[in-house]
Amino acid sequence: MMLPDPLSQLAELPEENPHYIRAATKMGDKRDVIADQDIFAENGMKLLAKGAKISSHQFDLLTRHKLSTPLDQALATDKPVDGQQLAFEAGKIIEKDALIAKIVSRSGDVLAIKHQLALLVLPPPIQFRLTVMHDQRPSLFAHALRNCIVSYSLAQQLKLSDADKTALTLAALCHDLGEMHTDPELLTSGHVITPQERRYIHVHPITSYMVVHTFPAFSAAACHAILQHHERLDGSGYPYGLRKEAISRLAQIIAIADVSDAVLHRFDLKRLDALFTLLRSRFDPPAVKALRDLLGSMSSEEHQAVVVRDTSVQLAHIADFLQSWLALHAMLEGQINEGASLDSPLGFLFERMESIRALIVQAGLNPDDVQAVQAYGLEDPEMLAELQAMLSEMEWMLFDLANEIERRSPALDGISQEALKDLVFHLREI
């Protein structure tokens, strides 16, 4: 499958992004950041001379002009993040995180990932970007390293070649460099993301790819793994909605490490087990099995979750959503057959809905009896407590479907926008 030109989905080139420039210049308030060469605007105007110290005072100057050279190729800092520091930071994570330590230990050689990181020869602009991330977005930097550690452990378990391990290490480490170009305010707790803002988040794999793809150190395999790490086997991912064999194996491994890290830092192993059970059509089965083998029993109490929503409230949410879908389904039946191509504008929606209905049946509920679904919480609260992880994951699936509908909305022209808005509202009614 031929991919669209990644540049076609970017509103601006990576080096022009004000959020990254703000972080890079703000870093100069805490440590030495200097111009490694003269910095020119694209029109030839000299903005800063070689050797000039950079701080937040230069932010307005650098964002008013389109630069002739990417900013990270023109700046340098003392003691940038390199392979040795990455190995040291990975060691601290392994020491402090019991689950990461378990994964590394069960993968075989506990020192292998540290050795792999220490041997990395990173291009100076990538070192600079990682230094900005470490300094200005430490939680994102830690996430990148945890993903790298888990991805490498999965590669060992899956017996990947040395070349694939190197490509995977680089890709996992740099898969979220594009997040540095996203407004940090969008990701703060309590912020309600608008559909337009969500598009900026969904473009970050393309931005990450554009940052690294010109460097010889990043093989085609590493670049495609970065570009595709949010794609899913069932076509529900982004930025291209790729399916199955169109997604590189390294990207599929990073995806599993990425999701695992997100779940385990908010919930527990039981919730992770529910996710991979419910969403098995989205993730590579051998890689999921490898992760299960590395974690051992996912019913472990090592990672206790914070108590989540009342199950009766969760069931009410699912019942409301089913009622909304029944109304939309009746309207759409005249426009498309449920057996239509999955690539058609509405094919994906019917496919996702059938998957969700199947999961509701798997949970022991009848998706065709909305009242019974809502009443289930009153009949057997003990059984519901056991289903809580599955119900929570099911709600997350509904929220994710709302995002997918908004991503695909231009292709859904001709459908009642009011009906779609109503469906999205019920999907997100959490």
Coordinates of N, CA, C and O in Angstrom, one line a residue, residues 301-397:
E301 N -1.5 -8.7 41.9 CA -1.9 -7.6 42.7 C -0.7 -6.6 42.9 O -0.8 -5.6 43.6
E302 N 0.4 -6.8 42.1 CA 1.5 -5.9 42.2 C 1.2 -4.4 41.9 O 1.6 -3.5 42.5
H303 N 0.3 -4.3 40.8 CA -0.1 -2.9 40.4 C -1.6 -2.8 40.7 O -2.5 -3.3 40.0
Q304 N -2.0 -2.2 41.9 CA -3.4 -2.0 42.2 C -3.9 -0.8 41.6 O -3.3 0.3 41.6
A305 N -5.1 -0.9 41.0 CA -5.7 0.2 40.4 C -6.4 1.1 41.4 O -6.9 0.6 42.4
V306 N -6.5 2.4 41.1 CA -7.4 3.2 41.8 C -8.9 2.8 41.5 O -9.2 2.4 40.4
V307 N -9.7 2.8 42.5 CA -11.1 2.4 42.3 C -11.7 3.3 41.2 O -11.6 4.5 41.2
V308 N -12.3 2.6 40.2 CA -12.9 3.4 39.1 C -14.4 3.5 39.2 O -14.9 3.4 40.3
R309 N -15.1 3.8 38.1 CA -16.5 4.2 38.2 C -17.4 3.1 38.7 O -17.1 1.9 38.6
D310 N -18.5 3.5 39.2 CA -19.5 2.5 39.7 C -20.0 1.8 38.5 O -20.3 2.3 37.4
T311 N -20.1 0.4 38.6 CA -20.5 -0.4 37.4 C -21.9 -0.1 36.9 O -22.1 -0.2 35.7
S312 N -22.8 0.3 37.8 CA -24.2 0.6 37.3 C -24.1 1.9 36.4 O -24.9 2.0 35.4
V313 N -23.2 2.8 36.7 CA -23.1 4.0 35.9 C -22.5 3.6 34.5 O -22.9 4.1 33.5
Q314 N -21.5 2.7 34.6 CA -20.9 2.2 33.3 C -21.9 1.6 32.4 O -22.0 1.8 31.2
L315 N -22.8 0.7 33.0 CA -23.8 0.0 32.2 C -24.8 1.0 31.7 O -25.3 0.8 30.6
A316 N -25.1 2.1 32.4 CA -26.1 3.1 31.9 C -25.5 3.8 30.7 O -26.2 4.1 29.8
H317 N -24.2 4.0 30.8 CA -23.5 4.7 29.6 C -23.6 3.8 28.4 O -23.9 4.2 27.3
I318 N -23.3 2.5 28.6 CA -23.3 1.6 27.5 C -24.8 1.4 26.9 O -25.0 1.4 25.7
A319 N -25.8 1.4 27.8 CA -27.1 1.3 27.4 C -27.6 2.6 26.6 O -28.2 2.4 25.5
D320 N -27.2 3.7 27.0 CA -27.5 5.0 26.3 C -26.9 5.0 24.9 O -27.5 5.4 23.9
F321 N -25.6 4.5 24.8 CA -25.0 4.4 23.6 C -25.7 3.5 22.6 O -25.9 3.7 21.4
L322 N -26.1 2.3 23.1 CA -26.8 1.3 22.3 C -28.1 1.9 21.7 O -28.4 1.6 20.6
Q323 N -28.8 2.6 22.6 CA -30.0 3.2 22.1 C -29.8 4.2 21.0 O -30.5 4.2 20.0
S324 N -28.7 5.0 21.1 CA -28.4 6.0 20.1 C -28.0 5.3 18.8 O -28.4 5.7 17.7
W325 N -27.2 4.2 18.9 CA -26.8 3.4 17.7 C -28.0 2.8 17.0 O -28.1 2.8 15.8
L326 N -29.0 2.3 17.8 CA -30.2 1.7 17.2 C -30.9 2.7 16.3 O -31.3 2.4 15.1
A327 N -31.0 3.9 16.7 CA -31.7 5.0 15.9 C -30.9 5.3 14.7 O -31.4 5.4 13.6
L328 N -29.5 5.4 14.8 CA -28.7 5.8 13.6 C -28.6 4.6 12.7 O -28.7 4.8 11.5
H329 N -28.6 3.4 13.2 CA -28.5 2.2 12.4 C -29.8 2.1 11.5 O -29.7 1.8 10.3
A330 N -30.9 2.4 12.0 CA -32.2 2.3 11.2 C -32.1 3.3 10.1 O -32.6 3.1 9.0
M331 N -31.5 4.5 10.4 CA -31.4 5.5 9.3 C -30.4 5.2 8.2 O -30.7 5.4 7.0
L332 N -29.4 4.5 8.6 CA -28.3 4.2 7.7 C -28.6 2.9 6.8 O -27.9 2.7 5.8
E333 N -29.5 2.1 7.3 CA -29.7 0.8 6.5 C -30.1 1.1 5.1 O -29.7 0.3 4.2
G334 N -30.7 2.2 4.8 CA -31.1 2.4 3.4 C -29.9 3.0 2.6 O -30.0 3.0 1.4
Q335 N -28.8 3.3 3.3 CA -27.6 3.9 2.6 C -26.5 2.9 2.3 O -25.7 3.1 1.4
I336 N -26.4 1.8 3.1 CA -25.3 0.9 3.0 C -25.7 -0.4 3.5 O -26.5 -0.6 4.5
N337 N -25.2 -1.5 2.9 CA -25.4 -2.8 3.4 C -24.3 -3.1 4.4 O -23.1 -2.7 4.3
E338 N -24.6 -3.8 5.5 CA -23.6 -4.1 6.5 C -22.4 -4.9 6.0 O -21.3 -5.0 6.6
G339 N -22.6 -5.5 4.8 CA -21.5 -6.3 4.2 C -20.6 -5.5 3.3 O -19.8 -6.0 2.6
A340 N -20.8 -4.2 3.3 CA -20.1 -3.3 2.3 C -18.6 -3.3 2.7 O -18.2 -3.7 3.7
S341 N -17.8 -2.8 1.7 CA -16.4 -2.8 1.9 C -16.0 -2.0 3.1 O -16.6 -1.0 3.4
L342 N -15.0 -2.5 3.8 CA -14.5 -1.9 5.0 C -13.9 -0.5 4.7 O -13.7 0.3 5.6
D343 N -13.5 -0.3 3.5 CA -12.8 0.9 3.1 C -13.9 2.0 2.6 O -13.5 3.1 2.3
S344 N -15.1 1.6 2.6 CA -16.2 2.6 2.2 C -16.4 3.5 3.4 O -16.0 3.2 4.5
P345 N -16.9 4.7 3.1 CA -17.1 5.7 4.2 C -17.8 5.2 5.4 O -17.5 5.6 6.5
L346 N -18.8 4.3 5.2 CA -19.6 3.8 6.4 C -19.2 2.4 6.8 O -19.6 2.0 7.8
G347 N -18.4 1.8 5.9 CA -18.0 0.4 6.3 C -17.3 0.3 7.6 O -17.6 -0.7 8.4
F348 N -16.4 1.2 7.9 CA -15.7 1.1 9.2 C -16.7 1.2 10.4 O -16.5 0.6 11.4
L349 N -17.7 2.1 10.2 CA -18.6 2.3 11.4 C -19.4 1.0 11.7 O -19.5 0.6 12.8
F350 N -19.9 0.3 10.6 CA -20.6 -0.9 10.9 C -19.7 -2.0 11.5 O -20.0 -2.8 12.3
E351 N -18.4 -2.0 11.0 CA -17.5 -3.0 11.5 C -17.2 -2.7 13.0 O -17.2 -3.7 13.8
R352 N -16.9 -1.5 13.3 CA -16.7 -1.2 14.7 C -17.8 -1.5 15.6 O -17.7 -2.1 16.7
M353 N -19.1 -1.2 15.1 CA -20.2 -1.5 15.9 C -20.4 -3.0 16.1 O -20.8 -3.4 17.2
E354 N -20.2 -3.8 15.1 CA -20.3 -5.2 15.2 C -19.3 -5.7 16.2 O -19.6 -6.7 17.0
S355 N -18.1 -5.2 16.2 CA -17.1 -5.6 17.2 C -17.5 -5.3 18.6 O -17.3 -6.1 19.6
I356 N -18.1 -4.1 18.8 CA -18.5 -3.7 20.2 C -19.7 -4.5 20.6 O -19.7 -5.0 21.8
R357 N -20.6 -4.8 19.7 CA -21.7 -5.7 20.1 C -21.2 -7.1 20.5 O -21.7 -7.7 21.4
A358 N -20.2 -7.6 19.7 CA -19.7 -8.9 20.1 C -19.1 -8.9 21.5 O -19.2 -9.9 22.2
L359 N -18.4 -7.8 21.8 CA -17.8 -7.7 23.1 C -18.8 -7.6 24.3 O -18.7 -8.2 25.3
I360 N -19.9 -7.0 24.0 CA -21.0 -6.9 24.9 C -21.6 -8.3 25.2 O -21.9 -8.6 26.3
V361 N -21.8 -9.0 24.1 CA -22.2 -10.4 24.2 C -21.2 -11.2 25.1 O -21.6 -12.0 25.9
Q362 N -19.9 -11.0 24.8 CA -18.9 -11.7 25.5 C -19.0 -11.4 27.0 O -18.6 -12.3 27.8
A363 N -19.4 -10.2 27.3 CA -19.5 -9.9 28.8 C -20.8 -10.4 29.4 O -21.0 -10.2 30.6
G364 N -21.6 -11.2 28.6 CA -22.8 -11.8 29.2 C -24.0 -10.9 29.1 O -25.0 -11.2 29.8
L365 N -24.0 -9.9 28.3 CA -25.1 -9.0 28.2 C -25.7 -9.1 26.8 O -25.1 -9.6 25.9
N366 N -27.0 -8.7 26.7 CA -27.7 -8.7 25.4 C -27.8 -7.4 24.8 O -28.5 -6.5 25.3
P367 N -27.0 -7.1 23.8 CA -27.0 -5.7 23.2 C -28.3 -5.3 22.5 O -28.5 -4.1 22.3
D368 N -29.2 -6.2 22.3 CA -30.5 -5.9 21.7 C -31.6 -5.6 22.7 O -32.7 -5.3 22.4
D369 N -31.2 -5.7 24.0 CA -32.2 -5.4 25.1 C -31.6 -4.3 26.0 O -30.9 -4.6 27.0
V370 N -31.8 -3.1 25.6 CA -31.1 -2.0 26.3 C -31.5 -1.9 27.7 O -30.7 -1.6 28.6
Q371 N -32.8 -2.1 28.0 CA -33.3 -2.0 29.4 C -32.6 -3.1 30.3 O -32.3 -2.8 31.4
A372 N -32.4 -4.3 29.7 CA -31.8 -5.4 30.5 C -30.4 -5.0 30.8 O -29.8 -5.3 31.9
V373 N -29.7 -4.4 29.8 CA -28.3 -4.0 30.1 C -28.2 -3.0 31.3 O -27.4 -3.2 32.2
Q374 N -29.1 -2.0 31.3 CA -29.1 -1.1 32.4 C -29.5 -1.7 33.7 O -28.9 -1.3 34.8
A375 N -30.4 -2.6 33.7 CA -30.9 -3.3 34.9 C -29.9 -4.3 35.5 O -30.0 -4.6 36.7
Y376 N -29.0 -4.7 34.7 CA -28.0 -5.8 35.1 C -27.3 -5.4 36.3 O -27.0 -6.2 37.2
G377 N -27.0 -4.1 36.4 CA -26.2 -3.6 37.6 C -27.0 -3.7 38.9 O -26.4 -3.8 40.0
L378 N -28.3 -3.8 38.8 CA -29.1 -3.9 40.0 C -29.3 -5.3 40.5 O -29.6 -5.6 41.7
E379 N -29.1 -6.3 39.6 CA -29.4 -7.7 39.9 C -28.2 -8.4 40.6 O -28.4 -9.2 41.4
D380 N -27.0 -8.2 40.1 CA -25.9 -8.9 40.6 C -24.7 -8.1 40.8 O -23.7 -8.1 39.9
P381 N -24.6 -7.3 41.8 CA -23.4 -6.4 42.0 C -22.1 -7.1 42.1 O -21.1 -6.6 41.7
E382 N -22.1 -8.3 42.7 CA -20.9 -9.0 42.9 C -20.3 -9.4 41.5 O -19.1 -9.3 41.3
M383 N -21.2 -9.9 40.6 CA -20.7 -10.3 39.3 C -20.2 -9.0 38.5 O -19.2 -9.1 37.8
L384 N -20.9 -7.9 38.7 CA -20.4 -6.7 38.1 C -19.0 -6.2 38.5 O -18.3 -5.7 37.8
A385 N -18.8 -6.4 39.8 CA -17.4 -6.1 40.3 C -16.4 -6.9 39.6 O -15.3 -6.3 39.3
E386 N -16.6 -8.1 39.3 CA -15.7 -8.9 38.5 C -15.5 -8.4 37.1 O -14.5 -8.6 36.4
L387 N -16.6 -7.8 36.5 CA -16.6 -7.4 35.1 C -16.1 -5.9 35.0 O -16.0 -5.4 33.9
Q388 N -15.7 -5.3 36.1 CA -15.5 -3.9 36.1 C -14.3 -3.5 35.2 O -14.4 -2.6 34.4
A389 N -13.3 -4.3 35.1 CA -12.1 -4.0 34.2 C -12.6 -4.1 32.8 O -12.2 -3.2 32.0
M390 N -13.4 -5.1 32.5 CA -13.9 -5.2 31.1 C -14.8 -4.1 30.7 O -14.7 -3.5 29.6
L391 N -15.7 -3.7 31.6 CA -16.6 -2.6 31.4 C -15.8 -1.3 31.2 O -16.2 -0.5 30.3
S392 N -14.8 -1.1 32.0 CA -14.0 0.2 31.9 C -13.3 0.2 30.5 O -13.2 1.2 29.9
E393 N -12.8 -0.9 30.1 CA -12.1 -1.0 28.8 C -13.1 -0.8 27.7 O -12.8 -0.2 26.6
M394 N -14.3 -1.3 27.8 CA -15.4 -1.1 26.8 C -15.7 0.3 26.7 O -15.9 0.8 25.6
E395 N -15.8 1.1 27.8 CA -16.1 2.5 27.8 C -14.9 3.2 27.0 O -15.2 4.1 26.2
W396 N -13.7 2.8 27.3 CA -12.6 3.4 26.5 C -12.7 3.2 25.1 O -12.4 4.1 24.2
M397 N -13.2 2.0 24.7 CA -13.4 1.7 23.2 C -14.4 2.6 22.6 O -14.3 3.1 21.5

